[in-house]
Amino acid sequence: MRRREFIKLSSASVGALMLGSQIEAENWLANPLARVEEPWHAGEVTTMYTVCENCFWHCGIKAYIADGKVFKLEGYDENPKSRGMLCPRGQAAIMQTYDPDRLKKPLIRQEGTKRGDGKYREASWDEALDYIADKMKLIKKDYGSESVAFFAHGAGDSWFAEYLPAAWASPNAAKPSVSICTSPRETASQYTFGRGIGGHEPIDWEETDYIVLIAHHIGEDTHNTQLQGFSIARKKGAKLVVVDPRFSTAAAKSDTWLPIKPGTDTALLLAWCNVLISENIYDHQYIEKYALGFEELAEHVKDMTPEWAAKITDLDAEEIRRVAREMAAYAPRAIIPPGRHTVWYGNDTQRMRALYIVNALLGNYGREGGFYINKSPYLEPYPHPQFPLEPAAGGCSGSGGASTVESSYRPPADAGKFFAHTTAVQELIEPMISGKPYPIKGLICYGVNMFHSIPNVPRTKEALANLDLYVAIDVMPMEHVMWADVILPEATYLERYDDLLGTAHKTPFIALRQPVIEPMWDSKPGWWIARELGMRLDLMMYFSWENIEEYLETRLKKIGSSLDKLKAKGTIVQKGRPYLKDWEARGRNPFTTHSGKLELYSQTFKEAGFDPLPVYQETIQAPAAHYRLLYGRSPVHSFAKTQNNSLLMEMHSENAIWINFDEAAELGLKTGDYVYLENQDAIREGPIAVYATQRIRRDCVYMVHGFGHKAKGLKIANNRGASDNYLQTNYTLDPISGGAGLRNNFVKLIPGATKPRHSRIARLAKDRRI
Amino acid sequence: MARLAMAIDLAACVGCAACAVACKLENEVPAGDHRLWIRTTESGIFPDLTVEFRPEQCLHCENPPCVPVCPTGATYQTQEGIVLIDPEKCIACGACVAACPYDARFFHEDGYVSKCSFCEHRLKDGRLPACVETCPTLCRSFGDLDDPNSDISIALKEADRIDVLRPEQGTGPKLFYLNSPKKYGLNQEVAK
Ligand code: SF4
Ligand code: SF4
């Protein structure tokens, strides 16, 4: 930074009043030790639009660049995601780009070492890419193209879970954002309303008057627009009910907190159906006009009274009844949003069905203050020959995965394990070990944290050890990355283009991800890596575009825009069709289920051997002396992605295990003590700090997900806090959605751990100034 | 002359620290130091609980105790009522740090005292302070107390309850806390 010659007095400070001070301005003593540096914004600053990647929300951002460096990121008003505001993670994401711990060169695992030894030599991009392509071709020759799997997460998953695998012809492409997150809510929505929820939850926040959140941690997750909408709704006077075993941030904002027994939400939802129907306060007209199966539903829930649910849920029957009546009073401007991470106990699609059915009885789907009906933006694909396979992964943006696989290829290796068409990332691990139904021998892993998202880490490690080829494309030397045969350093989102980011929304829109600075080190953008691999895999016909600008320009020209226009605006906003009345005005039916109706009763499920109406099932109970392990979010972290970000770690540097105050006292523990956590399979994790609090029930404990990194190369993240994922050796497969229910893991607290010694974040952060 | 002030609606604030991160980047606050931080307090017994998230920063007092104690005039108050530090004049003697009842000041590693400036450099461009602009709960308002139509005046008018920190100090804070969830206020209730 340049040293400043003098301080310019602002118009605001000219003639400043020095209240009470007798010192004349001329008499001040200059401090000989002060080094007053000119701030970044004092010189020439340029701005560019792009899209955030510190979480999947993908807010439109404006980057402020001075001296070739990015100093600040802000939202901008025209982008429907950021609307001029950003969450903490989005702003601090700059620190990742300038993180000295980044992957800097392609690396090839040293000959003679095992996966996990972490010994590498630097390689050129040519050598690294040739190595991968040769191995992929060998696998294809011996086992077929299906035997290479592709796992991907982030905006670049369009290249690595869709484009490249579809061109290469592997149906084993998966996104953890499906089966370790949203698949139950998407599948349930698909078979109730005939449409998915999509990446941007279509909640009509600004219009709603009554909100019921079920373990939906708004405020602890800071999905920007959702938090804005939630806050605006409350400012406008919306009532809030929070159902959660823990007094979450959202619960702290609520009018009513229902501290439910974990695992019993379906019973509560069915009791609400019972009250709405038995008291005749559901939306008759709506149900008659749009729904199918009301009679069956009424019969099904007739004995599921609040008294029945009270015993199961550990809540008060009158409270349950009161909330149902209030919802009805505010309907249709009353809503139970679906939440996002819905893989809890394995019966999750049925719980989500119950949730949608309550919403349907309130008549809120497609109505103001309920669910609006989102629309995808109009976009055309880049013209290329038809891929041999349809992209198989599906996504949280609503698509259901490939419905059929060309008969000349084998179906995904998880076929038959569950009902939905998407792939399930955790179900593709076993075939790497067992070779059944056919072997998966290669894995291209793009931005998926294999040891901090997929349950049963020991199994994942065994699977990786078994592969013929394991490639990691990433930005940071995460633990799982340092297992790969070849590591490809990707440019961060501030240094690269990605494909156009279209969001299904009330006002559908397209936003541009573009580089605002040159890639640092020897990193390359994902599109370039995918294309270079494609060329080496004899897939040139699909990668006929010369470079990404041409690819984007072609797609934009087809919708009457251009790359230059989008660069100047950042976002193109289109018109939506949010409410049922808008659909009806055009004579269209938004319910694209089998019956063309909102299906309270699902004939499809019945025919597939599932309950056509949701049934409450008791989930696995804790073994003696164990607590159910719940987990959630920190407002300043995104999953396991941000724990090496010096600025975010200054805000929150380690997680703690929340335990009820009285339980802690019985164990002789108090806040600040350190313990180990040991799960039902005797897996130990920690040390972790105890947080003894009134804010949680006695039968469960809670920790923030994403800490407990074991990667030595992450100088800040390494060994701070503990990992919930390492403790999730058990999961319960949802037979409908393929989701991996993660909340059937239980831990004991083992006292006597010593507080780990760490350098202060502030000291580590000193070398990390922009 | 304007009287600039800020208000934070504690019924809305979720303690997400978006404001604190914005502040750090905007003002290049050194690692380990903070112009703006968040205090979380919990009270009550299960299940009757209260949690308050309270961002804290310089209150830009009307009667700032830090100003008269500064021997060089480095700490001063602008006509709009912003309390600023001229780092070129500051000798880092720490008198102001000791005088501030709110712990709002810190020693900058470059040899002077620093704190929240209401992003005075942004105000000059007609932009809001970085924390106000970014807050995803829209719980911060900023503006001129003397203008009845300013965001802040409206927010104060609409608030059910207004608190300031340590009113007994007579500092006249211009950082107002609205609608605290705490039953008995931050200190004591101030008249509207
Ligand atoms: S919510 Fe935050 S991290 Fe996620 S995209 Fe938006 S600004 Fe980035
Ligand atoms: S950004 Fe807003 S909601 Fe978040 S901590 Fe700051 S004031 Fe509170």
PDB file of N, CA and C in Angstrom, chain A residues 212-218 220-221 241-246 248 250 258 260 265 336-342 344-345 351 355 630-632 743:
ATOM      1  N   VAL A 212     -44.116 -21.329  10.164  1.00  0.00           N
ATOM      2  CA  VAL A 212     -43.765 -22.425  11.066  1.00  0.00           C
ATOM      3  C   VAL A 212     -42.489 -23.071  10.532  1.00  0.00           C
ATOM      4  N   LEU A 213     -41.440 -22.990  11.318  1.00  0.00           N
ATOM      5  CA  LEU A 213     -40.169 -23.592  10.889  1.00  0.00           C
ATOM      6  C   LEU A 213     -39.960 -24.884  11.656  1.00  0.00           C
ATOM      7  N   ILE A 214     -39.638 -25.936  10.921  1.00  0.00           N
ATOM      8  CA  ILE A 214     -39.342 -27.211  11.576  1.00  0.00           C
ATOM      9  C   ILE A 214     -37.854 -27.482  11.409  1.00  0.00           C
ATOM     10  N   ALA A 215     -37.108 -27.330  12.501  1.00  0.00           N
ATOM     11  CA  ALA A 215     -35.656 -27.516  12.497  1.00  0.00           C
ATOM     12  C   ALA A 215     -35.027 -26.854  11.276  1.00  0.00           C
ATOM     13  N   HIS A 216     -35.476 -25.684  10.994  1.00  0.00           N
ATOM     14  CA  HIS A 216     -35.023 -24.925   9.825  1.00  0.00           C
ATOM     15  C   HIS A 216     -34.258 -23.753  10.434  1.00  0.00           C
ATOM     16  N   HIS A 217     -32.917 -23.786  10.299  1.00  0.00           N
ATOM     17  CA  HIS A 217     -32.088 -22.913  11.127  1.00  0.00           C
ATOM     18  C   HIS A 217     -31.795 -21.564  10.484  1.00  0.00           C
ATOM     19  N   ILE A 218     -32.809 -20.853  10.095  1.00  0.00           N
ATOM     20  CA  ILE A 218     -32.587 -19.537   9.479  1.00  0.00           C
ATOM     21  C   ILE A 218     -31.891 -18.627  10.494  1.00  0.00           C
ATOM     22  N   GLU A 220     -28.864 -19.101  11.489  1.00  0.00           N
ATOM     23  CA  GLU A 220     -27.622 -19.859  11.649  1.00  0.00           C
ATOM     24  C   GLU A 220     -27.165 -20.309  10.268  1.00  0.00           C
ATOM     25  N   ASP A 221     -28.132 -20.617   9.375  1.00  0.00           N
ATOM     26  CA  ASP A 221     -27.733 -20.610   7.973  1.00  0.00           C
ATOM     27  C   ASP A 221     -28.055 -19.214   7.477  1.00  0.00           C
ATOM     28  N   VAL A 241     -43.524 -19.621  14.557  1.00  0.00           N
ATOM     29  CA  VAL A 241     -43.475 -20.799  15.423  1.00  0.00           C
ATOM     30  C   VAL A 241     -42.243 -21.590  15.019  1.00  0.00           C
ATOM     31  N   VAL A 242     -41.436 -21.998  15.983  1.00  0.00           N
ATOM     32  CA  VAL A 242     -40.253 -22.791  15.656  1.00  0.00           C
ATOM     33  C   VAL A 242     -40.321 -24.128  16.388  1.00  0.00           C
ATOM     34  N   VAL A 243     -40.237 -25.185  15.593  1.00  0.00           N
ATOM     35  CA  VAL A 243     -40.251 -26.544  16.125  1.00  0.00           C
ATOM     36  C   VAL A 243     -38.815 -27.047  16.065  1.00  0.00           C
ATOM     37  N   ASP A 244     -38.196 -27.268  17.195  1.00  0.00           N
ATOM     38  CA  ASP A 244     -36.781 -27.637  17.188  1.00  0.00           C
ATOM     39  C   ASP A 244     -36.414 -28.147  18.577  1.00  0.00           C
ATOM     40  N   PRO A 245     -35.664 -29.229  18.663  1.00  0.00           N
ATOM     41  CA  PRO A 245     -35.230 -29.686  19.982  1.00  0.00           C
ATOM     42  C   PRO A 245     -34.277 -28.698  20.650  1.00  0.00           C
ATOM     43  N   ARG A 246     -33.826 -27.739  19.891  1.00  0.00           N
ATOM     44  CA  ARG A 246     -32.822 -26.802  20.359  1.00  0.00           C
ATOM     45  C   ARG A 246     -33.378 -25.390  20.216  1.00  0.00           C
ATOM     46  N   SER A 248     -32.808 -22.584  18.848  1.00  0.00           N
ATOM     47  CA  SER A 248     -31.955 -22.068  17.786  1.00  0.00           C
ATOM     48  C   SER A 248     -32.063 -20.549  17.721  1.00  0.00           C
ATOM     49  N   ALA A 250     -33.362 -18.987  15.269  1.00  0.00           N
ATOM     50  CA  ALA A 250     -34.734 -18.743  14.815  1.00  0.00           C
ATOM     51  C   ALA A 250     -35.709 -18.875  15.985  1.00  0.00           C
ATOM     52  N   LEU A 258     -41.593 -24.839  20.080  1.00  0.00           N
ATOM     53  CA  LEU A 258     -42.034 -26.186  20.417  1.00  0.00           C
ATOM     54  C   LEU A 258     -40.805 -27.094  20.469  1.00  0.00           C
ATOM     55  N   ILE A 260     -39.515 -30.051  20.399  1.00  0.00           N
ATOM     56  CA  ILE A 260     -39.987 -31.394  20.055  1.00  0.00           C
ATOM     57  C   ILE A 260     -38.928 -32.455  20.322  1.00  0.00           C
ATOM     58  N   ASP A 265     -41.261 -35.530  14.206  1.00  0.00           N
ATOM     59  CA  ASP A 265     -41.928 -34.432  13.488  1.00  0.00           C
ATOM     60  C   ASP A 265     -43.133 -34.895  12.674  1.00  0.00           C
ATOM     61  N   ILE A 336     -45.488 -23.529   6.153  1.00  0.00           N
ATOM     62  CA  ILE A 336     -44.410 -24.316   6.771  1.00  0.00           C
ATOM     63  C   ILE A 336     -43.384 -24.547   5.666  1.00  0.00           C
ATOM     64  N   PRO A 337     -42.308 -23.751   5.634  1.00  0.00           N
ATOM     65  CA  PRO A 337     -41.308 -23.938   4.573  1.00  0.00           C
ATOM     66  C   PRO A 337     -40.639 -25.306   4.716  1.00  0.00           C
ATOM     67  N   PRO A 338     -40.171 -25.843   3.595  1.00  0.00           N
ATOM     68  CA  PRO A 338     -39.638 -27.201   3.641  1.00  0.00           C
ATOM     69  C   PRO A 338     -38.259 -27.337   4.267  1.00  0.00           C
ATOM     70  N   GLY A 339     -37.541 -26.234   4.464  1.00  0.00           N
ATOM     71  CA  GLY A 339     -36.144 -26.375   4.891  1.00  0.00           C
ATOM     72  C   GLY A 339     -35.323 -26.902   3.731  1.00  0.00           C
ATOM     73  N   ARG A 340     -34.080 -27.200   3.994  1.00  0.00           N
ATOM     74  CA  ARG A 340     -33.206 -27.580   2.893  1.00  0.00           C
ATOM     75  C   ARG A 340     -32.574 -28.943   3.149  1.00  0.00           C
ATOM     76  N   HIS A 341     -31.794 -29.006   4.238  1.00  0.00           N
ATOM     77  CA  HIS A 341     -31.150 -30.281   4.569  1.00  0.00           C
ATOM     78  C   HIS A 341     -32.214 -31.152   5.230  1.00  0.00           C
ATOM     79  N   THR A 342     -32.762 -32.114   4.493  1.00  0.00           N
ATOM     80  CA  THR A 342     -33.921 -32.850   5.000  1.00  0.00           C
ATOM     81  C   THR A 342     -33.638 -34.335   5.168  1.00  0.00           C
ATOM     82  N   TRP A 344     -32.781 -36.811   7.503  1.00  0.00           N
ATOM     83  CA  TRP A 344     -32.667 -36.903   8.956  1.00  0.00           C
ATOM     84  C   TRP A 344     -32.700 -38.338   9.471  1.00  0.00           C
ATOM     85  N   TYR A 345     -33.809 -39.044   9.193  1.00  0.00           N
ATOM     86  CA  TYR A 345     -34.006 -40.344   9.857  1.00  0.00           C
ATOM     87  C   TYR A 345     -34.255 -41.493   8.884  1.00  0.00           C
ATOM     88  N   ARG A 351     -41.978 -37.740   5.752  1.00  0.00           N
ATOM     89  CA  ARG A 351     -42.134 -36.553   6.606  1.00  0.00           C
ATOM     90  C   ARG A 351     -42.383 -35.314   5.747  1.00  0.00           C
ATOM     91  N   LEU A 355     -45.508 -32.677   5.540  1.00  0.00           N
ATOM     92  CA  LEU A 355     -45.349 -31.222   5.609  1.00  0.00           C
ATOM     93  C   LEU A 355     -46.078 -30.531   4.441  1.00  0.00           C
ATOM     94  N   LEU A 630     -27.194 -34.207  16.917  1.00  0.00           N
ATOM     95  CA  LEU A 630     -27.760 -33.269  15.942  1.00  0.00           C
ATOM     96  C   LEU A 630     -26.654 -32.319  15.503  1.00  0.00           C
ATOM     97  N   TYR A 631     -26.849 -31.696  14.389  1.00  0.00           N
ATOM     98  CA  TYR A 631     -25.799 -30.828  13.847  1.00  0.00           C
ATOM     99  C   TYR A 631     -26.475 -29.708  13.082  1.00  0.00           C
ATOM    100  N   GLY A 632     -25.722 -28.674  12.801  1.00  0.00           N
ATOM    101  CA  GLY A 632     -26.306 -27.536  12.081  1.00  0.00           C
ATOM    102  C   GLY A 632     -25.227 -26.607  11.577  1.00  0.00           C
ATOM    103  N   ARG A 743     -29.289 -38.583  11.193  1.00  0.00           N
ATOM    104  CA  ARG A 743     -29.521 -38.266  12.610  1.00  0.00           C
ATOM    105  C   ARG A 743     -29.767 -39.499  13.470  1.00  0.00           C
TER     106      ARG A 743
END
